[in-house]
Every structure is written in structure tokens, then in C-alpha cells.
Coordinates of N, CA and C in Angstrom, one line a residue:
M1 N 145.4 -71.2 -3.8 CA 146.6 -70.5 -4.4 C 147.2 -71.3 -5.5
E2 N 147.5 -70.7 -6.6 CA 148.2 -71.3 -7.7 C 149.6 -71.7 -7.3
T3 N 150.1 -72.8 -7.8 CA 151.5 -73.2 -7.6 C 152.4 -72.3 -8.5
P4 N 153.4 -71.6 -8.0 CA 154.2 -70.7 -8.8 C 155.1 -71.5 -9.7
I5 N 155.4 -71.0 -10.9 CA 156.4 -71.5 -11.8 C 157.5 -70.4 -11.9
V6 N 158.7 -70.8 -11.8 CA 159.8 -69.8 -11.9 C 160.7 -70.2 -13.1
I7 N 160.9 -69.2 -14.0 CA 161.8 -69.3 -15.1 C 163.0 -68.4 -14.9
F8 N 164.2 -68.9 -14.9 CA 165.4 -68.2 -14.7 C 166.2 -67.9 -16.0
D9 N 166.8 -66.8 -16.1 CA 167.8 -66.5 -17.0 C 169.1 -67.3 -16.5
L10 N 170.1 -67.5 -17.3 CA 171.2 -68.3 -16.9 C 172.4 -67.3 -16.6
D11 N 173.0 -66.7 -17.6 CA 174.2 -65.9 -17.4 C 173.8 -64.6 -16.6
G12 N 174.6 -64.4 -15.6 CA 174.4 -63.2 -14.8 C 173.3 -63.3 -13.8
T13 N 172.6 -64.4 -13.8 CA 171.5 -64.6 -12.8 C 171.8 -65.8 -11.9
L14 N 172.1 -66.9 -12.6 CA 172.6 -68.1 -11.8 C 174.1 -68.3 -11.8
T15 N 174.7 -68.1 -13.0 CA 176.1 -68.2 -13.2 C 176.8 -66.8 -13.3
D16 N 177.9 -66.7 -12.6 CA 178.7 -65.4 -12.7 C 179.6 -65.5 -13.9
S17 N 179.0 -65.5 -15.1 CA 179.8 -65.7 -16.3 C 180.2 -64.5 -17.0
A18 N 179.9 -63.3 -16.5 CA 180.2 -62.0 -17.1 C 181.7 -61.9 -17.5
P19 N 182.6 -62.2 -16.5 CA 184.0 -62.1 -16.9 C 184.4 -62.9 -18.1
L20 N 183.9 -64.2 -18.2 CA 184.3 -65.0 -19.4 C 183.6 -64.5 -20.6
I21 N 182.4 -64.0 -20.5 CA 181.7 -63.5 -21.7 C 182.5 -62.3 -22.2
M22 N 182.9 -61.4 -21.4 CA 183.6 -60.2 -21.8 C 185.0 -60.5 -22.4
E23 N 185.7 -61.4 -21.7 CA 187.0 -61.9 -22.3 C 186.8 -62.5 -23.7
S24 N 185.7 -63.2 -23.9 CA 185.5 -63.9 -25.2 C 185.1 -62.9 -26.2
I25 N 184.4 -61.8 -25.8 CA 184.0 -60.8 -26.8 C 185.2 -60.1 -27.3
N26 N 186.2 -59.7 -26.5 CA 187.4 -59.1 -27.0 C 188.2 -60.0 -27.8
Y27 N 188.3 -61.3 -27.4 CA 189.0 -62.3 -28.2 C 188.4 -62.3 -29.6
A28 N 187.1 -62.4 -29.7 CA 186.4 -62.4 -31.0 C 186.7 -61.1 -31.8
L29 N 186.6 -60.0 -31.2 CA 186.8 -58.7 -31.9 C 188.2 -58.6 -32.5
E30 N 189.1 -59.0 -31.7 CA 190.5 -59.0 -32.2 C 190.7 -60.0 -33.4
K31 N 190.0 -61.1 -33.3 CA 190.2 -62.1 -34.3 C 189.6 -61.7 -35.6
I32 N 188.5 -60.9 -35.6 CA 187.9 -60.4 -36.8 C 188.3 -59.0 -37.2
G33 N 189.4 -58.5 -36.5 CA 190.0 -57.3 -36.9 C 189.2 -56.0 -36.4
K34 N 188.5 -56.1 -35.4 CA 187.8 -55.0 -34.8 C 188.5 -54.5 -33.5
P35 N 188.3 -53.3 -33.1 CA 188.9 -52.8 -31.9 C 188.3 -53.5 -30.7
R36 N 189.1 -53.7 -29.7 CA 188.7 -54.3 -28.4 C 187.7 -53.3 -27.7
E37 N 186.8 -53.8 -27.0 CA 185.9 -53.0 -26.2 C 186.6 -52.5 -24.9
T38 N 186.2 -51.4 -24.4 CA 186.8 -50.9 -23.2 C 186.1 -51.6 -22.0
P39 N 186.7 -51.6 -20.8 CA 186.0 -52.2 -19.7 C 184.7 -51.5 -19.4
A40 N 184.6 -50.3 -19.7 CA 183.3 -49.5 -19.4 C 182.2 -50.0 -20.3
D41 N 182.6 -50.4 -21.6 CA 181.6 -50.7 -22.6 C 181.2 -52.2 -22.6
L42 N 182.1 -53.1 -22.0 CA 181.9 -54.5 -22.1 C 180.6 -55.0 -21.4
P43 N 180.2 -54.4 -20.3 CA 179.0 -55.0 -19.6 C 177.7 -55.0 -20.5
R44 N 177.6 -54.1 -21.4 CA 176.4 -54.1 -22.2 C 176.3 -55.3 -23.1
W45 N 177.4 -56.0 -23.3 CA 177.3 -57.2 -24.1 C 176.7 -58.4 -23.4
V46 N 176.6 -58.3 -22.1 CA 176.1 -59.5 -21.3 C 174.6 -59.4 -21.2
G47 N 173.9 -60.3 -21.9 CA 172.5 -60.4 -21.9 C 171.9 -60.5 -23.3
P48 N 172.2 -59.6 -24.2 CA 171.5 -59.7 -25.5 C 172.1 -60.9 -26.3
P49 N 171.3 -61.3 -27.3 CA 171.9 -62.3 -28.3 C 173.1 -61.8 -28.9
L50 N 174.1 -62.8 -29.1 CA 175.4 -62.4 -29.7 C 175.3 -61.7 -31.0
A51 N 174.4 -62.2 -31.9 CA 174.3 -61.6 -33.2 C 173.9 -60.1 -33.1
V52 N 173.0 -59.8 -32.2 CA 172.5 -58.5 -32.0 C 173.6 -57.6 -31.5
S53 N 174.4 -58.1 -30.5 CA 175.5 -57.3 -29.9 C 176.6 -57.0 -30.9
F54 N 177.0 -58.0 -31.7 CA 178.0 -57.8 -32.7 C 177.6 -56.8 -33.7
R55 N 176.3 -56.8 -34.1 CA 175.7 -55.9 -35.1 C 175.6 -54.5 -34.5
D56 N 175.1 -54.4 -33.3 CA 174.7 -53.0 -32.8 C 175.9 -52.4 -32.1
F57 N 176.8 -53.1 -31.4 CA 177.9 -52.5 -30.6 C 179.2 -52.5 -31.4
A58 N 179.5 -53.5 -32.2 CA 180.7 -53.5 -33.0 C 180.5 -53.2 -34.5
F59 N 179.3 -53.0 -34.9 CA 179.0 -52.7 -36.3 C 179.5 -53.7 -37.2
V60 N 179.4 -55.0 -36.8 CA 179.8 -56.1 -37.7 C 178.7 -56.3 -38.7
P61 N 179.0 -56.3 -40.0 CA 178.0 -56.5 -41.0 C 177.4 -57.9 -40.9
E62 N 176.2 -58.1 -41.5 CA 175.5 -59.4 -41.4 C 176.3 -60.5 -41.9
T63 N 177.1 -60.2 -43.0 CA 177.9 -61.3 -43.6 C 179.1 -61.7 -42.7
G64 N 179.4 -60.9 -41.7 CA 180.5 -61.3 -40.8 C 180.1 -61.8 -39.4
I65 N 178.8 -61.8 -39.1 CA 178.4 -62.1 -37.8 C 178.7 -63.6 -37.4
A66 N 178.5 -64.5 -38.4 CA 178.7 -65.9 -38.1 C 180.2 -66.1 -37.7
D67 N 181.1 -65.4 -38.4 CA 182.5 -65.6 -38.0 C 182.8 -65.0 -36.7
A68 N 182.2 -63.9 -36.3 CA 182.4 -63.3 -35.0 C 181.9 -64.2 -33.9
I69 N 180.7 -64.8 -34.1 CA 180.2 -65.7 -33.1 C 181.0 -67.0 -33.0
A70 N 181.5 -67.5 -34.1 CA 182.4 -68.6 -34.1 C 183.7 -68.3 -33.3
A71 N 184.2 -67.2 -33.5 CA 185.4 -66.8 -32.7 C 185.1 -66.7 -31.2
Y72 N 184.0 -66.0 -30.9 CA 183.6 -65.9 -29.5 C 183.5 -67.3 -28.9
R73 N 182.8 -68.2 -29.5 CA 182.6 -69.6 -29.0 C 183.9 -70.4 -28.9
E74 N 184.8 -70.1 -29.8 CA 186.1 -70.7 -29.7 C 186.8 -70.5 -28.3
N75 N 186.7 -69.2 -27.9 CA 187.3 -68.9 -26.6 C 186.4 -69.4 -25.4
Y76 N 185.1 -69.1 -25.5 CA 184.2 -69.4 -24.5 C 184.1 -70.9 -24.2
G77 N 184.2 -71.6 -25.3 CA 184.1 -73.1 -25.1 C 185.2 -73.7 -24.3
K78 N 186.3 -73.1 -24.3 CA 187.5 -73.6 -23.5 C 187.2 -73.6 -22.0
Y79 N 186.4 -72.6 -21.5 CA 186.3 -72.4 -20.1 C 184.8 -72.4 -19.6
M80 N 183.9 -72.8 -20.5 CA 182.4 -72.6 -20.1 C 182.0 -73.4 -18.9
F81 N 182.7 -74.5 -18.7 CA 182.3 -75.4 -17.6 C 182.9 -74.9 -16.2
D82 N 183.7 -73.9 -16.3 CA 184.4 -73.4 -15.1 C 183.7 -72.2 -14.5
V83 N 182.6 -71.7 -15.1 CA 182.0 -70.5 -14.5 C 181.4 -70.8 -13.1
P84 N 181.6 -69.9 -12.2 CA 181.0 -70.1 -10.9 C 179.6 -69.7 -10.8
L85 N 178.9 -70.3 -9.8 CA 177.6 -69.8 -9.4 C 177.6 -68.7 -8.5
F86 N 176.6 -67.8 -8.5 CA 176.6 -66.7 -7.5 C 176.3 -67.3 -6.1
E87 N 176.8 -66.7 -5.1 CA 176.6 -67.1 -3.8 C 175.1 -67.1 -3.4
G88 N 174.6 -68.1 -2.8 CA 173.2 -68.2 -2.5 C 172.3 -68.8 -3.5
V89 N 172.8 -69.1 -4.7 CA 172.0 -69.7 -5.7 C 171.5 -71.1 -5.3
I90 N 172.4 -72.0 -4.8 CA 172.0 -73.3 -4.5 C 171.0 -73.4 -3.3
P91 N 171.2 -72.6 -2.2 CA 170.2 -72.6 -1.2 C 168.8 -72.1 -1.7
M92 N 168.9 -71.1 -2.6 CA 167.6 -70.6 -3.2 C 166.9 -71.7 -4.0
L93 N 167.6 -72.4 -4.8 CA 167.0 -73.5 -5.7 C 166.6 -74.6 -4.8
D94 N 167.3 -74.9 -3.7 CA 166.9 -76.0 -2.8 C 165.6 -75.6 -2.1
A95 N 165.4 -74.4 -1.7 CA 164.2 -73.9 -1.0 C 163.0 -74.0 -2.0
L96 N 163.2 -73.6 -3.2 CA 162.1 -73.6 -4.2 C 161.7 -75.0 -4.6
K97 N 162.8 -75.9 -4.7 CA 162.5 -77.3 -5.0 C 161.8 -78.0 -3.9
A98 N 162.2 -77.7 -2.7 CA 161.5 -78.3 -1.5 C 160.1 -77.9 -1.4
A99 N 159.8 -76.7 -1.9 CA 158.4 -76.2 -1.9 C 157.6 -76.7 -3.0
G100 N 158.2 -77.5 -3.9 CA 157.5 -78.1 -5.0 C 157.3 -77.1 -6.2
V101 N 158.2 -76.1 -6.3 CA 158.0 -75.1 -7.4 C 158.7 -75.6 -8.6
P102 N 158.0 -75.8 -9.7 CA 158.6 -76.2 -11.0 C 159.5 -75.0 -11.5
M103 N 160.6 -75.4 -12.1 CA 161.6 -74.4 -12.5 C 162.1 -74.7 -13.9
A104 N 162.5 -73.7 -14.6 CA 163.0 -73.8 -16.0 C 164.0 -72.7 -16.2
I105 N 164.8 -72.8 -17.3 CA 165.7 -71.8 -17.7 C 165.3 -71.3 -19.1
A106 N 165.4 -70.0 -19.3 CA 165.2 -69.4 -20.6 C 166.4 -68.5 -20.8
T107 N 167.3 -68.9 -21.7 CA 168.6 -68.1 -21.9 C 168.8 -67.8 -23.4
S108 N 169.4 -66.7 -23.7 CA 169.7 -66.3 -25.1 C 171.0 -67.1 -25.6
K109 N 171.6 -67.8 -24.6 CA 172.7 -68.7 -25.0 C 172.2 -69.8 -25.9
V110 N 173.0 -70.2 -26.9 CA 172.5 -71.3 -27.8 C 172.3 -72.6 -26.9
E111 N 171.1 -73.2 -27.2 CA 170.7 -74.3 -26.3 C 171.6 -75.5 -26.2
R112 N 172.3 -75.8 -27.3 CA 173.2 -76.9 -27.3 C 174.4 -76.7 -26.4
L113 N 174.7 -75.4 -26.1 CA 175.7 -75.2 -25.1 C 175.1 -75.0 -23.7
A114 N 173.9 -74.4 -23.6 CA 173.3 -74.1 -22.3 C 173.0 -75.4 -21.6
R115 N 172.5 -76.4 -22.2 CA 172.1 -77.6 -21.5 C 173.3 -78.3 -20.9
P116 N 174.5 -78.5 -21.5 CA 175.6 -79.1 -20.8 C 176.2 -78.3 -19.7
I117 N 176.1 -76.9 -19.9 CA 176.6 -76.0 -18.9 C 175.8 -76.2 -17.6
V118 N 174.5 -76.2 -17.8 CA 173.6 -76.4 -16.6 C 173.9 -77.6 -15.9
T119 N 174.2 -78.7 -16.6 CA 174.5 -80.0 -16.0 C 175.9 -79.9 -15.3
E120 N 176.9 -79.4 -16.0 CA 178.2 -79.4 -15.5 C 178.4 -78.5 -14.3
V121 N 177.7 -77.5 -14.2 CA 177.9 -76.6 -13.0 C 177.0 -77.0 -11.8
G122 N 176.3 -78.2 -12.0 CA 175.6 -78.7 -10.8 C 174.1 -78.3 -10.7
L123 N 173.5 -77.8 -11.8 CA 172.1 -77.3 -11.7 C 171.1 -78.2 -12.4
G124 N 171.6 -79.3 -13.0 CA 170.7 -80.1 -13.8 C 169.5 -80.6 -13.1
D125 N 169.6 -81.0 -11.8 CA 168.5 -81.6 -11.1 C 167.4 -80.7 -10.7
Y126 N 167.6 -79.4 -10.9 CA 166.6 -78.4 -10.4 C 165.6 -78.0 -11.5
F127 N 166.0 -78.2 -12.8 CA 165.2 -77.6 -13.8 C 164.5 -78.7 -14.7
S128 N 163.2 -78.5 -14.9 CA 162.4 -79.4 -15.8 C 162.7 -79.2 -17.3
Y129 N 163.2 -77.9 -17.6 CA 163.4 -77.6 -19.0 C 164.4 -76.5 -19.1
V130 N 165.3 -76.7 -20.1 CA 166.3 -75.6 -20.4 C 166.0 -75.2 -21.9
C131 N 165.7 -73.9 -22.0 CA 165.3 -73.4 -23.3 C 166.4 -72.3 -23.7
G132 N 167.0 -72.5 -24.9 CA 167.9 -71.5 -25.4 C 167.7 -71.3 -26.9
A133 N 168.5 -70.4 -27.4 CA 168.5 -70.1 -28.8 C 168.8 -71.3 -29.6
K134 N 168.2 -71.5 -30.8 CA 168.4 -72.7 -31.6 C 169.5 -72.4 -32.7
D135 N 169.9 -73.5 -33.3 CA 171.0 -73.4 -34.3 C 170.5 -73.1 -35.7
D136 N 169.3 -72.7 -35.8 CA 168.7 -72.5 -37.2 C 168.9 -71.1 -37.8
G137 N 169.7 -70.3 -37.0 CA 170.1 -69.0 -37.5 C 169.1 -67.9 -37.2
A138 N 167.9 -68.3 -36.6 CA 166.9 -67.3 -36.2 C 167.4 -66.5 -35.0
H139 N 167.0 -65.2 -34.9 CA 167.3 -64.4 -33.7 C 166.2 -64.6 -32.7
H140 N 166.3 -65.5 -31.8 CA 165.3 -65.7 -30.8 C 165.3 -64.7 -29.7
T141 N 164.2 -63.9 -29.6 CA 164.2 -62.9 -28.5 C 163.9 -63.6 -27.2
K142 N 164.1 -62.9 -26.1 CA 163.8 -63.4 -24.8 C 162.3 -63.7 -24.7
T143 N 161.5 -62.9 -25.3 CA 160.1 -63.1 -25.4 C 159.7 -64.4 -25.9
D144 N 160.3 -64.8 -27.0 CA 160.1 -66.1 -27.7 C 160.5 -67.2 -26.8
L145 N 161.7 -67.1 -26.1 CA 162.2 -68.2 -25.3 C 161.3 -68.4 -24.1
I146 N 160.8 -67.3 -23.5 CA 159.9 -67.4 -22.3 C 158.6 -68.1 -22.7
K147 N 158.1 -67.7 -23.9 CA 156.8 -68.3 -24.4 C 157.0 -69.8 -24.6
E148 N 158.2 -70.2 -25.1 CA 158.4 -71.6 -25.3 C 158.4 -72.4 -24.0
V149 N 158.9 -71.8 -22.9 CA 158.9 -72.4 -21.6 C 157.5 -72.5 -21.1
L150 N 156.8 -71.4 -21.2 CA 155.4 -71.4 -20.7 C 154.5 -72.4 -21.4
D151 N 154.8 -72.6 -22.7 CA 154.0 -73.6 -23.5 C 154.4 -75.0 -23.0
Y152 N 155.7 -75.2 -22.7 CA 156.1 -76.5 -22.2 C 155.4 -76.8 -20.9
F153 N 155.3 -75.9 -20.0 CA 154.6 -76.2 -18.7 C 153.1 -76.4 -19.0
A154 N 152.5 -75.5 -19.8 CA 151.1 -75.7 -20.1 C 150.7 -77.0 -20.7
S155 N 151.6 -77.5 -21.6 CA 151.3 -78.8 -22.3 C 151.4 -79.9 -21.3
R156 N 152.0 -79.7 -20.2 CA 152.1 -80.8 -19.1 C 151.1 -80.6 -18.0
G157 N 150.1 -79.7 -18.2 CA 149.0 -79.6 -17.3 C 149.3 -78.5 -16.2
Y158 N 150.4 -77.8 -16.2 CA 150.6 -76.8 -15.2 C 149.9 -75.5 -15.6
S159 N 149.4 -74.8 -14.5 CA 148.8 -73.5 -14.7 C 150.0 -72.5 -14.8
T160 N 150.0 -71.6 -15.7 CA 151.0 -70.5 -15.8 C 150.5 -69.2 -15.2
A161 N 149.4 -69.2 -14.5 CA 148.8 -68.0 -14.0 C 149.7 -67.3 -13.0
E162 N 150.6 -68.1 -12.3 CA 151.4 -67.5 -11.2 C 152.9 -67.8 -11.6
A163 N 153.3 -67.4 -12.8 CA 154.6 -67.6 -13.3 C 155.5 -66.4 -13.1
Y164 N 156.8 -66.6 -12.9 CA 157.8 -65.6 -12.7 C 158.9 -65.7 -13.7
M165 N 159.4 -64.6 -14.3 CA 160.6 -64.6 -15.0 C 161.6 -63.8 -14.2
V166 N 162.8 -64.5 -14.0 CA 163.8 -63.9 -13.1 C 165.1 -63.7 -14.0
G167 N 165.6 -62.4 -13.9 CA 166.8 -62.1 -14.7 C 167.5 -60.9 -14.2
D168 N 168.7 -60.7 -14.9 CA 169.5 -59.6 -14.4 C 169.6 -58.5 -15.4
R169 N 168.8 -58.6 -16.5 CA 168.9 -57.5 -17.6 C 167.5 -57.1 -18.0
I170 N 167.4 -55.9 -18.6 CA 166.1 -55.4 -19.1 C 165.4 -56.3 -20.0
Y171 N 166.2 -57.1 -20.8 CA 165.6 -58.0 -21.8 C 164.8 -59.1 -21.1
D172 N 165.2 -59.5 -19.9 CA 164.5 -60.5 -19.1 C 163.2 -59.9 -18.7
I173 N 163.2 -58.7 -18.2 CA 162.0 -58.0 -17.7 C 161.1 -57.8 -18.8
E174 N 161.6 -57.2 -19.9 CA 160.7 -57.0 -21.1 C 160.1 -58.3 -21.6
G175 N 160.9 -59.3 -21.7 CA 160.3 -60.6 -22.2 C 159.3 -61.2 -21.3
G176 N 159.5 -61.0 -20.0 CA 158.4 -61.5 -19.1 C 157.2 -60.7 -19.2
N177 N 157.3 -59.4 -19.2 CA 156.2 -58.5 -19.3 C 155.4 -58.8 -20.6
E178 N 156.1 -59.0 -21.7 CA 155.4 -59.3 -23.0 C 154.7 -60.6 -22.9
N179 N 155.0 -61.5 -22.0 CA 154.3 -62.7 -21.8 C 153.3 -62.7 -20.7
S180 N 153.2 -61.5 -20.1 CA 152.2 -61.3 -19.0 C 152.5 -62.1 -17.8
V181 N 153.7 -62.3 -17.4 CA 154.1 -63.0 -16.2 C 154.7 -62.0 -15.2
N182 N 154.8 -62.4 -14.0 CA 155.5 -61.6 -13.0 C 157.0 -61.5 -13.4
T183 N 157.7 -60.4 -13.1 CA 159.1 -60.3 -13.4 C 159.9 -60.0 -12.1
I184 N 161.1 -60.5 -12.0 CA 161.9 -60.3 -10.8 C 163.3 -59.9 -11.3
G185 N 163.7 -58.7 -11.0 CA 165.1 -58.3 -11.4 C 166.0 -58.7 -10.2
V186 N 167.1 -59.3 -10.5 CA 168.0 -59.7 -9.4 C 169.1 -58.7 -9.1
G187 N 169.3 -58.4 -7.8 CA 170.2 -57.4 -7.4 C 171.6 -57.9 -7.1
W188 N 171.8 -59.2 -7.3 CA 173.1 -59.7 -6.9 C 174.2 -59.7 -8.0
A189 N 173.8 -59.3 -9.2 CA 174.7 -59.3 -10.3 C 175.4 -57.9 -10.6
G190 N 174.9 -56.9 -9.8 CA 175.5 -55.6 -10.0 C 174.9 -54.8 -11.1
T191 N 173.7 -55.2 -11.6 CA 173.0 -54.5 -12.7 C 172.5 -53.2 -12.2
D192 N 172.6 -52.1 -13.0 CA 172.0 -50.9 -12.7 C 170.5 -51.1 -12.5
E193 N 169.9 -50.7 -11.4 CA 168.5 -51.0 -11.1 C 167.6 -50.2 -12.0
T194 N 168.0 -49.3 -12.7 CA 167.1 -48.6 -13.7 C 166.6 -49.6 -14.7
E195 N 167.4 -50.7 -14.9 CA 166.9 -51.7 -15.9 C 165.7 -52.4 -15.4
F196 N 165.5 -52.3 -14.1 CA 164.3 -53.0 -13.5 C 163.1 -52.1 -13.2
S197 N 163.1 -51.0 -13.9 CA 162.0 -50.0 -13.6 C 160.6 -50.6 -13.9
K198 N 160.6 -51.5 -14.8 CA 159.3 -52.1 -15.1 C 159.1 -53.6 -14.6
A199 N 160.0 -53.9 -13.7 CA 159.9 -55.3 -13.1 C 158.8 -55.2 -12.0
T200 N 158.2 -56.4 -11.8 CA 157.2 -56.5 -10.7 C 157.8 -56.4 -9.4
Y201 N 159.0 -57.1 -9.3 CA 159.8 -57.1 -8.0 C 161.3 -56.9 -8.3
I202 N 162.0 -56.6 -7.3 CA 163.5 -56.6 -7.3 C 163.9 -57.5 -6.1
A203 N 164.7 -58.5 -6.3 CA 165.2 -59.3 -5.3 C 166.7 -59.0 -5.0
P204 N 167.1 -58.3 -3.9 CA 168.5 -58.0 -3.7 C 169.4 -59.2 -3.5
T205 N 168.8 -60.3 -3.0 CA 169.6 -61.5 -2.7 C 168.8 -62.7 -3.1
P206 N 169.4 -63.9 -3.3 CA 168.7 -65.1 -3.6 C 167.6 -65.4 -2.5
A207 N 168.0 -65.1 -1.3 CA 167.0 -65.4 -0.2 C 165.8 -64.5 -0.3
D208 N 166.0 -63.3 -0.8 CA 164.8 -62.4 -1.0 C 163.9 -63.0 -2.1
L209 N 164.5 -63.6 -3.1 CA 163.7 -64.1 -4.2 C 162.8 -65.2 -3.7
V210 N 163.3 -66.1 -2.8 CA 162.5 -67.2 -2.3 C 161.3 -66.6 -1.5
K211 N 161.5 -65.5 -0.8 CA 160.4 -64.9 0.0 C 159.4 -64.3 -1.0
I212 N 159.8 -63.8 -2.1 CA 158.9 -63.2 -3.1 C 158.0 -64.3 -3.7
V213 N 158.7 -65.4 -4.1 CA 157.9 -66.4 -4.8 C 157.0 -67.2 -3.9
L214 N 157.5 -67.4 -2.7 CA 156.7 -68.2 -1.7 C 155.9 -67.3 -0.8
K215 N 155.8 -66.0 -1.2 CA 154.9 -65.0 -0.5 C 155.3 -64.9 1.0
G216 N 156.6 -64.7 1.2 CA 157.1 -64.4 2.5 C 157.4 -65.6 3.4
A217 N 157.3 -66.8 2.8 CA 157.6 -68.0 3.6 C 159.0 -68.1 4.1

């Protein structure tokens, strides 16, 4: 049996960061002179790359996206180390680590912020690699990020035949499917499960995810 590899999304999967993300979105929209999003519309902003969201949801022109993202990060940066973990995340990671499962993170969050957040919220010892969007201005898709993680493990001699991508949004599922890995939609973040229609599995709780990865162990 191949050793499984598990790649996690960060926001909405490990950290319950949606409230801070949504607060920071409205902070940024106000700062650039755009209308605030309603509570009903804000959840769609959690998951996609910021540049895509500002363009598609707030109709910010390409010339204004950098200012919008800077305003978002101005607010987000004040509180980013205070985001809580979802209940059950630490026991889940402990169980996978004890079973010798290599783990990594693939997040649309810019990597230079993702790495210190992972450390500060107490997750640093669990992950071999943290992959996020780069500061070169490119729009890195979740597909690209997952491929980077798979390449990282392959370059170190790991088989990626039994890899899993775990996330709370359709982008995680699509990115995993495009890389031909198993996908797990997480049920603990409140995502509409229609987003998981093409997932290999759905894990209602972190404990269920452990059972899926370890085949019922």
C-alpha cells in the first residue's frame, strides 16, 4: 500500500479565518470607494485569489487591483495571527503525523504571509512544505499550487500515487482533480456541499478525514 500524502488548503479548512477575510474585504472596498458587500455575498470571497475576486465580484479594473489588495492586507495584517483553528484540527493532524503521513499546505494566500501564519497558529511542525501565491504578480491557480507541492514531494523521492487534496471550496476540488489526485471536501466549514459534487470524498468532521486517509483506521 502506498503511503498517502495529504495537501491541505489553509483558510476555511484548517483556520477559521472567514470572519477576518470578510471584514478585510469590506475595509478594502470602502477604502477604494466601492460599495460594501452584503453578508449574503461575502462568503463567495473566501477561497479564490484576491485579484480574481476584486475583478469579478467588485468589478475593480486591473489598474486598481493592486491598491485593493494592499488595502485588504492592511486590515488583515493587523489580526492575521489571531485566527482560530477549527475544532478537531489538531487531533486530526496529530493522528496523521503519528501514522507517518507527509503533509503540506497549498493556499491561494500569498506565501510570505501564509508561512508565518502557519507557524504562529501552531501548525508549523506538521507540514513539510507551505506553498502559496508568489509576489511576482502572477495569478497562481489552485491547480498550479497543488502541482508545485506534488513536485516538491516527488523530488524528495515520495510517490504521489496516493495523494489527497483537502479543502473547503470548489477551487480546491477542481485543482486536485486537474492534478489527478484524490479530493476531500470538508464539511466543518459550512460550505454548501454542492461545491463538492466532483470530490472523491466528503469528510463531515476532521475525525472522518483521518478515517478516509488511513482507510478506516
